[in-house]
Every structure is written in structure tokens, then in C-alpha cells.
mmCIF file of C-alpha atoms in Angstrom:
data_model
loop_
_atom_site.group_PDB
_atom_site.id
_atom_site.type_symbol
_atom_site.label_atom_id
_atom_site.label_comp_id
_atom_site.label_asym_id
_atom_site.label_seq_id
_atom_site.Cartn_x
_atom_site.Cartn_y
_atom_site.Cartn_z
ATOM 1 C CA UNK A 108 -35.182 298.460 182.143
ATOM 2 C CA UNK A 109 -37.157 298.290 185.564
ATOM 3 C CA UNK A 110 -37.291 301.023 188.178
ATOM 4 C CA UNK A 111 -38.467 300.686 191.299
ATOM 5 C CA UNK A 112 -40.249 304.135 191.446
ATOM 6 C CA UNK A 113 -40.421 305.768 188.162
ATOM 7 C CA UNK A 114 -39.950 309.680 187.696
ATOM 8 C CA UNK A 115 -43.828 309.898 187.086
ATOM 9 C CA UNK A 116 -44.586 308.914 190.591
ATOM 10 C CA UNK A 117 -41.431 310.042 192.494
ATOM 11 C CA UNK A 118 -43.031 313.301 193.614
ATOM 12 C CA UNK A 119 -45.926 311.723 195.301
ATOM 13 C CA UNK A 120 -43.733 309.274 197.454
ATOM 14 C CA UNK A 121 -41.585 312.322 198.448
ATOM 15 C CA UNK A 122 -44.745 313.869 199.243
ATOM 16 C CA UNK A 123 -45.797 310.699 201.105
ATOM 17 C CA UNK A 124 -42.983 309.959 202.922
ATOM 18 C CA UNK A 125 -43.180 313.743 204.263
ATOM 19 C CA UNK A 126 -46.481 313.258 205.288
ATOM 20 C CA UNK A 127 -45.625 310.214 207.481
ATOM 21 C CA UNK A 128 -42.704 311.893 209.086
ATOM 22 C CA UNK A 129 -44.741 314.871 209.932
ATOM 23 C CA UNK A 130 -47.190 312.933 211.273
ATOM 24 C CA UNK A 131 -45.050 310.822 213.409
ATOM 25 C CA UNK A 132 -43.365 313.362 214.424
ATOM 26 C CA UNK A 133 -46.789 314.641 216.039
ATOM 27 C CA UNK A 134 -47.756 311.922 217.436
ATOM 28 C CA UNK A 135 -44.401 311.847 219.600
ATOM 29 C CA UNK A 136 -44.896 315.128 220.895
ATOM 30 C CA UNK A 137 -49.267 314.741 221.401
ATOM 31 C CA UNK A 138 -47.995 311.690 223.583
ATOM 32 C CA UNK A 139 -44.618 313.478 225.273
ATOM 33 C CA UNK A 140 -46.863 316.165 226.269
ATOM 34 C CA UNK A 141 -50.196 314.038 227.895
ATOM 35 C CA UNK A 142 -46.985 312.031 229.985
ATOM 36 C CA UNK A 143 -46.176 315.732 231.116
ATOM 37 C CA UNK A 144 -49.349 316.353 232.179
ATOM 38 C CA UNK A 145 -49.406 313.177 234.970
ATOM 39 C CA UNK A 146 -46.933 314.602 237.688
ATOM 40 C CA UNK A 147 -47.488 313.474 240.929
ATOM 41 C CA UNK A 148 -45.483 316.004 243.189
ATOM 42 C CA UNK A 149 -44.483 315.185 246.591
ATOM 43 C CA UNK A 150 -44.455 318.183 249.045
ATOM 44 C CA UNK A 151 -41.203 318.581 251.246
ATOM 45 C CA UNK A 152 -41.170 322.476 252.532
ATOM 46 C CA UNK A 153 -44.438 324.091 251.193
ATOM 47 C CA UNK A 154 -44.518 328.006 252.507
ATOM 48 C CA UNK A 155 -47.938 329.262 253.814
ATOM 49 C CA UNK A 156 -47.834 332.648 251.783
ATOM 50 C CA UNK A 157 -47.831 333.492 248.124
ATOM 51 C CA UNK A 158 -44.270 334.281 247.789
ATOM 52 C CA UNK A 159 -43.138 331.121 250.072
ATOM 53 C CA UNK A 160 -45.638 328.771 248.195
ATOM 54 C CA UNK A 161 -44.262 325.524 246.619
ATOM 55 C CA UNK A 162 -44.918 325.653 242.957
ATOM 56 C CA UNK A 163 -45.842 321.937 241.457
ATOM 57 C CA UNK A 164 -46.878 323.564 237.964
ATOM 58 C CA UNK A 165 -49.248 321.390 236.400
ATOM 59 C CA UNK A 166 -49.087 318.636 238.438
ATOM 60 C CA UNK A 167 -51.729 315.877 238.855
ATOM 61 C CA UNK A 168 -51.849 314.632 242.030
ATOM 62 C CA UNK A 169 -49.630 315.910 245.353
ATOM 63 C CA UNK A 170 -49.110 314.014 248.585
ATOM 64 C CA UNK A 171 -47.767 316.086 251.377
ATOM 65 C CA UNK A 172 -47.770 316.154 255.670
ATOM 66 C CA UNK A 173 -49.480 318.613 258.217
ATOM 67 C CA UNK A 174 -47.762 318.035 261.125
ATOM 68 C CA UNK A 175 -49.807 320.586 264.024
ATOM 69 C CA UNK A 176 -52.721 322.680 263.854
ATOM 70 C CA UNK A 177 -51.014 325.620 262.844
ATOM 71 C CA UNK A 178 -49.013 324.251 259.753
ATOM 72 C CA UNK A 179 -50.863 325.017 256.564
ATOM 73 C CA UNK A 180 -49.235 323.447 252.648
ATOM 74 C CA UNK A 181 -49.907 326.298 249.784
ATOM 75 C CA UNK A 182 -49.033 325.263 246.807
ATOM 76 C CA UNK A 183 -48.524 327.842 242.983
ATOM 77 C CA UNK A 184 -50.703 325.222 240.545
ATOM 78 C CA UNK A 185 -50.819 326.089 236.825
ATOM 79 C CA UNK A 186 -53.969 324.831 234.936
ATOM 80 C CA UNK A 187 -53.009 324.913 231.154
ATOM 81 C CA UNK A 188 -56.150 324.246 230.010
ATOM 82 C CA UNK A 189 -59.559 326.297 230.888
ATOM 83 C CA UNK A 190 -62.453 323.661 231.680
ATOM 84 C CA UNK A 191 -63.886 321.794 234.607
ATOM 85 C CA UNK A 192 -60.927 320.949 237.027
ATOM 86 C CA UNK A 193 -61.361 318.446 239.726
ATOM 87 C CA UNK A 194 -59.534 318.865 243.120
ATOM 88 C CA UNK A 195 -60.011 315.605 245.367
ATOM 89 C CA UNK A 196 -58.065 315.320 248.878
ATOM 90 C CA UNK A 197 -58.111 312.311 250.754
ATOM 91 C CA UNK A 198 -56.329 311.778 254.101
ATOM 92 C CA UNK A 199 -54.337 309.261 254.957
ATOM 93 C CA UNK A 200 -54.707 307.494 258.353
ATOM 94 C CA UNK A 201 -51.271 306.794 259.847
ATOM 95 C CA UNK A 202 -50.344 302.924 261.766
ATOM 96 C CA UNK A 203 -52.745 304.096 264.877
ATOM 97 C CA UNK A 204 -55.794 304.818 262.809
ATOM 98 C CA UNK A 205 -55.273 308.619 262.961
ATOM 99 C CA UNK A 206 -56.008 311.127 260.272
ATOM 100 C CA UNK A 207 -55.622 314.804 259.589
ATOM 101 C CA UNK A 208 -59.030 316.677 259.411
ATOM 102 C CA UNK A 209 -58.676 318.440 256.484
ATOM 103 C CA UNK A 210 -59.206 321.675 255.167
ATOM 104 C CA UNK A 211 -58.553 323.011 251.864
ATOM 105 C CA UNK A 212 -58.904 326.537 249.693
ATOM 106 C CA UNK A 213 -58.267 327.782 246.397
ATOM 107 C CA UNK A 214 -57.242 331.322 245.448
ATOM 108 C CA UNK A 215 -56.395 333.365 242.335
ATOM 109 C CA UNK A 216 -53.094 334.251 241.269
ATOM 110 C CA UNK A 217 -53.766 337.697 243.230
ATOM 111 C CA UNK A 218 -54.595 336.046 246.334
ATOM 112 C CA UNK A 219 -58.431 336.318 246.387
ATOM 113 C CA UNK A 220 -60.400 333.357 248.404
ATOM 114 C CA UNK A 221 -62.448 331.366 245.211
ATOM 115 C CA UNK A 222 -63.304 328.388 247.528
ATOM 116 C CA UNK A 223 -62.759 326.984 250.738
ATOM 117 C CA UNK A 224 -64.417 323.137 252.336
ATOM 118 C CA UNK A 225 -63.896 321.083 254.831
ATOM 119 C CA UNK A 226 -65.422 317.793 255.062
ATOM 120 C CA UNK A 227 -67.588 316.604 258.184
ATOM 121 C CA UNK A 228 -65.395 314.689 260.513
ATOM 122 C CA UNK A 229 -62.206 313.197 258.792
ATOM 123 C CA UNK A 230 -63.958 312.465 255.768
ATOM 124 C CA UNK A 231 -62.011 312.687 252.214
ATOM 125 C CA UNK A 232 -64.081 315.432 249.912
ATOM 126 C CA UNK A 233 -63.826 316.801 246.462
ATOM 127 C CA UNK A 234 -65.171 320.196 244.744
ATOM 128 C CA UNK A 235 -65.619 320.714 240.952
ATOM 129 C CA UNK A 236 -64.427 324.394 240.130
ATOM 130 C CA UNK A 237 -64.785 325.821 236.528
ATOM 131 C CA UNK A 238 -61.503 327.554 235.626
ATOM 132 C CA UNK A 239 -59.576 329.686 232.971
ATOM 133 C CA UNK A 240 -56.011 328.554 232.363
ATOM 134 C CA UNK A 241 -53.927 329.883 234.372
ATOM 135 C CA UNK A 242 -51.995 330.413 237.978
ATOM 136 C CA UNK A 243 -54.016 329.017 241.297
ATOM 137 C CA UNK A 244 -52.935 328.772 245.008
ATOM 138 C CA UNK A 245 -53.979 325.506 246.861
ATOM 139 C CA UNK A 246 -54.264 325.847 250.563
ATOM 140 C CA UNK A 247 -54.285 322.665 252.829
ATOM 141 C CA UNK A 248 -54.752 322.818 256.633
ATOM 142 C CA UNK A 249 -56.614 321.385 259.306
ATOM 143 C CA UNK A 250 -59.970 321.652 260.469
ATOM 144 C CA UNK A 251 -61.206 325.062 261.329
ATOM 145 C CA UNK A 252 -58.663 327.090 259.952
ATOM 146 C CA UNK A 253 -59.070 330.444 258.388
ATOM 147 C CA UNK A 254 -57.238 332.330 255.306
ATOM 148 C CA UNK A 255 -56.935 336.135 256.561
ATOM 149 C CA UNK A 256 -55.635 339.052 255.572
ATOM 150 C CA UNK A 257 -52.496 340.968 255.868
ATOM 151 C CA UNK A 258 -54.466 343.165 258.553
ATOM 152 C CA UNK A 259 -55.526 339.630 260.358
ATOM 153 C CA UNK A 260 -59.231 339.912 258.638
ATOM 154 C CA UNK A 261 -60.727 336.614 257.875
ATOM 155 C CA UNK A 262 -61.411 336.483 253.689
ATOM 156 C CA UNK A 263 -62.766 332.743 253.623
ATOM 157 C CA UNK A 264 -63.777 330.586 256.201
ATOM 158 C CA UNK A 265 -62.788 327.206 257.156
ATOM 159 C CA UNK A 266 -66.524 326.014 256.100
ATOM 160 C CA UNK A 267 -67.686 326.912 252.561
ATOM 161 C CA UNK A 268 -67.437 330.632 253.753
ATOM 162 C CA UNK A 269 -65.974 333.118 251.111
ATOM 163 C CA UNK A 270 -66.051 336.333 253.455
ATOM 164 C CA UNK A 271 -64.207 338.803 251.501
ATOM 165 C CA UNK A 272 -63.788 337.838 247.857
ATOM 166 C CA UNK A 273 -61.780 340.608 247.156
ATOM 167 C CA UNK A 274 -59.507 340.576 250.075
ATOM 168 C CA UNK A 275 -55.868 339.052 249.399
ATOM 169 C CA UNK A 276 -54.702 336.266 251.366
ATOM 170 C CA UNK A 277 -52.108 337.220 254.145
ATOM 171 C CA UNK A 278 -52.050 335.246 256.943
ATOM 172 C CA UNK A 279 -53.875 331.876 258.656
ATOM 173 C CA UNK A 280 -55.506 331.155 261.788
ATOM 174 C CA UNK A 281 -55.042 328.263 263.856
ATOM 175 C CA UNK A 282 -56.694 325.152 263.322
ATOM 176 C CA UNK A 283 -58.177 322.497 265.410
ATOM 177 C CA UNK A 284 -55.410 320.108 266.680
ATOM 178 C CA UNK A 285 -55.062 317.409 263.569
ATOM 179 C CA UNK A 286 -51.825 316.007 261.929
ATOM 180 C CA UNK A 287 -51.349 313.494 259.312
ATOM 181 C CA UNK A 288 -50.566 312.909 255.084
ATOM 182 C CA UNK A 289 -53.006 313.526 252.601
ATOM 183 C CA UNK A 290 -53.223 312.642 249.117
ATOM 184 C CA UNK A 291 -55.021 315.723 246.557
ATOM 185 C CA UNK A 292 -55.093 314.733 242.903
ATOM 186 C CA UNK A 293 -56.209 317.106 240.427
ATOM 187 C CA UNK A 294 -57.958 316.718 236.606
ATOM 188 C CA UNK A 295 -59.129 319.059 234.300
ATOM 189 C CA UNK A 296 -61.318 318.213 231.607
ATOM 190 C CA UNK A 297 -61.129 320.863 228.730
ATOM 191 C CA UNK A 298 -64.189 323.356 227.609
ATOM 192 C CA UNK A 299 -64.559 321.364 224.090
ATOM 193 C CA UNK A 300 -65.086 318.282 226.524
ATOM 194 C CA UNK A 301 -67.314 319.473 228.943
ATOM 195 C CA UNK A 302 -71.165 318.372 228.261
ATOM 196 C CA UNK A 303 -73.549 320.755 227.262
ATOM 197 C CA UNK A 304 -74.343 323.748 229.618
ATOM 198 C CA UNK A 305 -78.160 322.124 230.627
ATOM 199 C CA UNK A 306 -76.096 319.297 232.475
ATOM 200 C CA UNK A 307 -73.534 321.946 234.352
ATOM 201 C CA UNK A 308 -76.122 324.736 235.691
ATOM 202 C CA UNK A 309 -73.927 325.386 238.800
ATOM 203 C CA UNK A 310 -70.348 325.850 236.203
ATOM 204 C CA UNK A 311 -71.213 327.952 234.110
ATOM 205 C CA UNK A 312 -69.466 331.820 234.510
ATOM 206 C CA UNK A 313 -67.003 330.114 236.743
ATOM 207 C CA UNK A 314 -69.688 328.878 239.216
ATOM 208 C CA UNK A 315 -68.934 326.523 241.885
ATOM 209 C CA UNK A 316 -69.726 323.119 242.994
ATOM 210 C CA UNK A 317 -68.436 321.637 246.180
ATOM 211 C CA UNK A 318 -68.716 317.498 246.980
ATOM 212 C CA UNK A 319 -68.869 316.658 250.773
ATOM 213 C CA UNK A 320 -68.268 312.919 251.369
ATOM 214 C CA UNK A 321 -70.398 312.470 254.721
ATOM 215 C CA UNK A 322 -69.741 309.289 256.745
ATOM 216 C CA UNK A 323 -73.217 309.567 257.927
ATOM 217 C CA UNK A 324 -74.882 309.188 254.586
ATOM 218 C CA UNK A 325 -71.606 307.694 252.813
ATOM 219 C CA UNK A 326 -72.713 309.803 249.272
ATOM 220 C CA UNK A 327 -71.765 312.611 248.102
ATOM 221 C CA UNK A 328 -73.848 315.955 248.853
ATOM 222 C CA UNK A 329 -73.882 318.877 246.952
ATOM 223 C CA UNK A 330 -72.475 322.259 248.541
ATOM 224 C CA UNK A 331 -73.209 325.672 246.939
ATOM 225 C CA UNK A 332 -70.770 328.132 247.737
ATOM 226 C CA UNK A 333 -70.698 331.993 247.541
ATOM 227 C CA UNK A 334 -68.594 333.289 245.056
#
């Protein structure tokens, strides 16, 4: 009599057909969770403290407004993954050829200043920033702005300036007059993906590494930035 699958080899197709539904199965949830990773998140009432700030989780790219010079867009980012993480902000010019002059800083989940940059003019920039999973606050203002203190004592300056790295963020100065939407996206590549320390000098024990775009020179320039 013929059998399609005889008793002899019946255990290693159960075993088989295991092993491709486990790996299926894997490969559904490996893809489910990179889709999850690209969120773009567009702001509609970001606070400017830590408990007002809008949290995007771990979104990948945010487009929000600043309408006056005193309006400032904090955001509660979670970065899942400890590595190299990118944070580039472009402005958008409005129908009259306008654009906000940004300004943008990142702080701790405590509220400590780890980085602050503005570009020259109305340029877009971008800063490299080596980070351990976990929760970040993203500023965005305009130009000339300054994170303070709860006792009104600037902590980071609106130009590369960390002032008080220990001091927790509680209140803003006002900015240079400047309005319009801006576009930040944000990647990580992971510590098992970064290359080897000789080609990252300035990452390394959570260095930093700022990008200026200059219109003048239209390249990028490297910033180093006081930790």
C-alpha cells in the first residue's frame, strides 16, 4: 500500500512544519515592528515644560509650527535602541518665501541641557548625538532663545552653549522674532552597526557632534560642543 509520509519520517515533517511556522511567525513580527519604528508625528499643542511636553514616543520624523518668538515645541522622544541617533530639522519657507530661524535642544529625561544649535541664518542643520535607550526632550524655538531654569538661570544657550549641565530645564527666554513649520526627522543606527570607534573619535562616551549647514560655504561644518 502507498503512504504519502510514512511513520519513519513523520516526526521530521512535524518537526519541519514547526520550524516554518516559527519562523514565519518571526518574520511577521521583525517586519510589524521596523513599520512601528517609521512614525511621522504631526505636532498640534506641544507644551514648553517637561510635564506639558507632547510625547511622540519613538517617532521618526515630526513636523510642527512656531508661530512668535516666544513659542517654543518640546517634545518626550523615546530612543529604543542605544547607538548613533540623527536629529535633522529643516524649515519650511511658507508662500512669501519666509522661514522660521530655528533653534533646537536636547535634554535628558531629568531635564539637563545635552545639546543646543542653531544654524547661521535660516539654514536647515543636523547634529549626530551618541545615546543610551531611553527618554529625551526635544526643544524647538527660534533663533536666540535660551532653556533656563526654574530660578530664570540660563542652562544652555541658544548657540552650541551648554552653561549648566546639571541645571534642570524650567523656563525659556524669548527669541528673535521668527515664525514658520519645520520638518525634524530622527534615525538611530544601533551600537552593533556603528563603525569601528577610529572612525567616531568625537561619539564615543556619549560625545557630541553638531552639523551646521552654512549658506555661505553650502557644506556641512563640524561643531564641537561642551558636554
Amino acid at each position: 500500500m502507498f503512504h504519502s509520509i510514512d511513520e519513519k519520517n513523520a516526526p521530521i515533517m512535524k518537526k519541519f512544519t514547526q520550524f516554518l511556522i516559527t519562523s514565519i511567525a518571526m518574520t511577521a513580527c521583525m517586519l510589524s515592528a521596523g513599520q512601528a519604528r517609521a512614525l511621522t508625528f504631526t505636532e498640534g499643542d506641544a507644551g514648553d515644560l517637561m510635564d506639558s511636553a507632547l510625547n511622540v514616543g519613538s517617532a521618526t520624523e515630526i513636523n510642527g509650527v512656531i508661530s512668535t518668538s516666544s513659542d517654543i515645541d518640546l517634545f518626550r522622544l523615546t530612543i529604543d535602541r542605544t547607538g548613533n541617533t540623527t536629529f535633522d530639522a529643516t524649515p519650511i519657507k511658507s508662500k512669501d518665501g519666509s522661514q522660521l530661524n530655528i533653534n533646537m535642544f536636547l535634554f535628558n529625561e531629568k531635564g539637563n541641557p545635552l545639546f543646543s544649535l542653531e544654524p547661521r541664518d535660516e539654514d536647515a542643520m543636523k547634529f549626530d548625538f551618541a545615546t543610551a535607550a531611553g527618554i529625551y526632550f526635544l526643544g524647538i524655538g527660534t533663533d536666540d532663545m535660551d532653556a533656563l531654569d526654574a530660578k530664570g538661570e540660563t542652562i544652555a544657550g541658544n548657540d552650541s552653549d551648554i552653561v549648566n549641565a546639571k541645571g534642570v530645564l524650567g523656563g525659556w527666554s524669548v527669541g528673535s522674532e521668527s515664525a514658520g513649520a519645520y520638518n525634524i526627522k530622527i534615525s538611530t543606527i544601533p551600537t552593533d552597526k556603528v563603525p569601528t570607534p577610529a572612525l567616531l573619535p568625537g561619539l564615543l562616551g556619549f560625545g557630541i557632534k553638531a552639523l551646521r549647514r552654512k549658506k555661505q560655504e553650502g557644506d556641512l561644518v563640524a561643531v564641537p560642543v561642551k558636554a
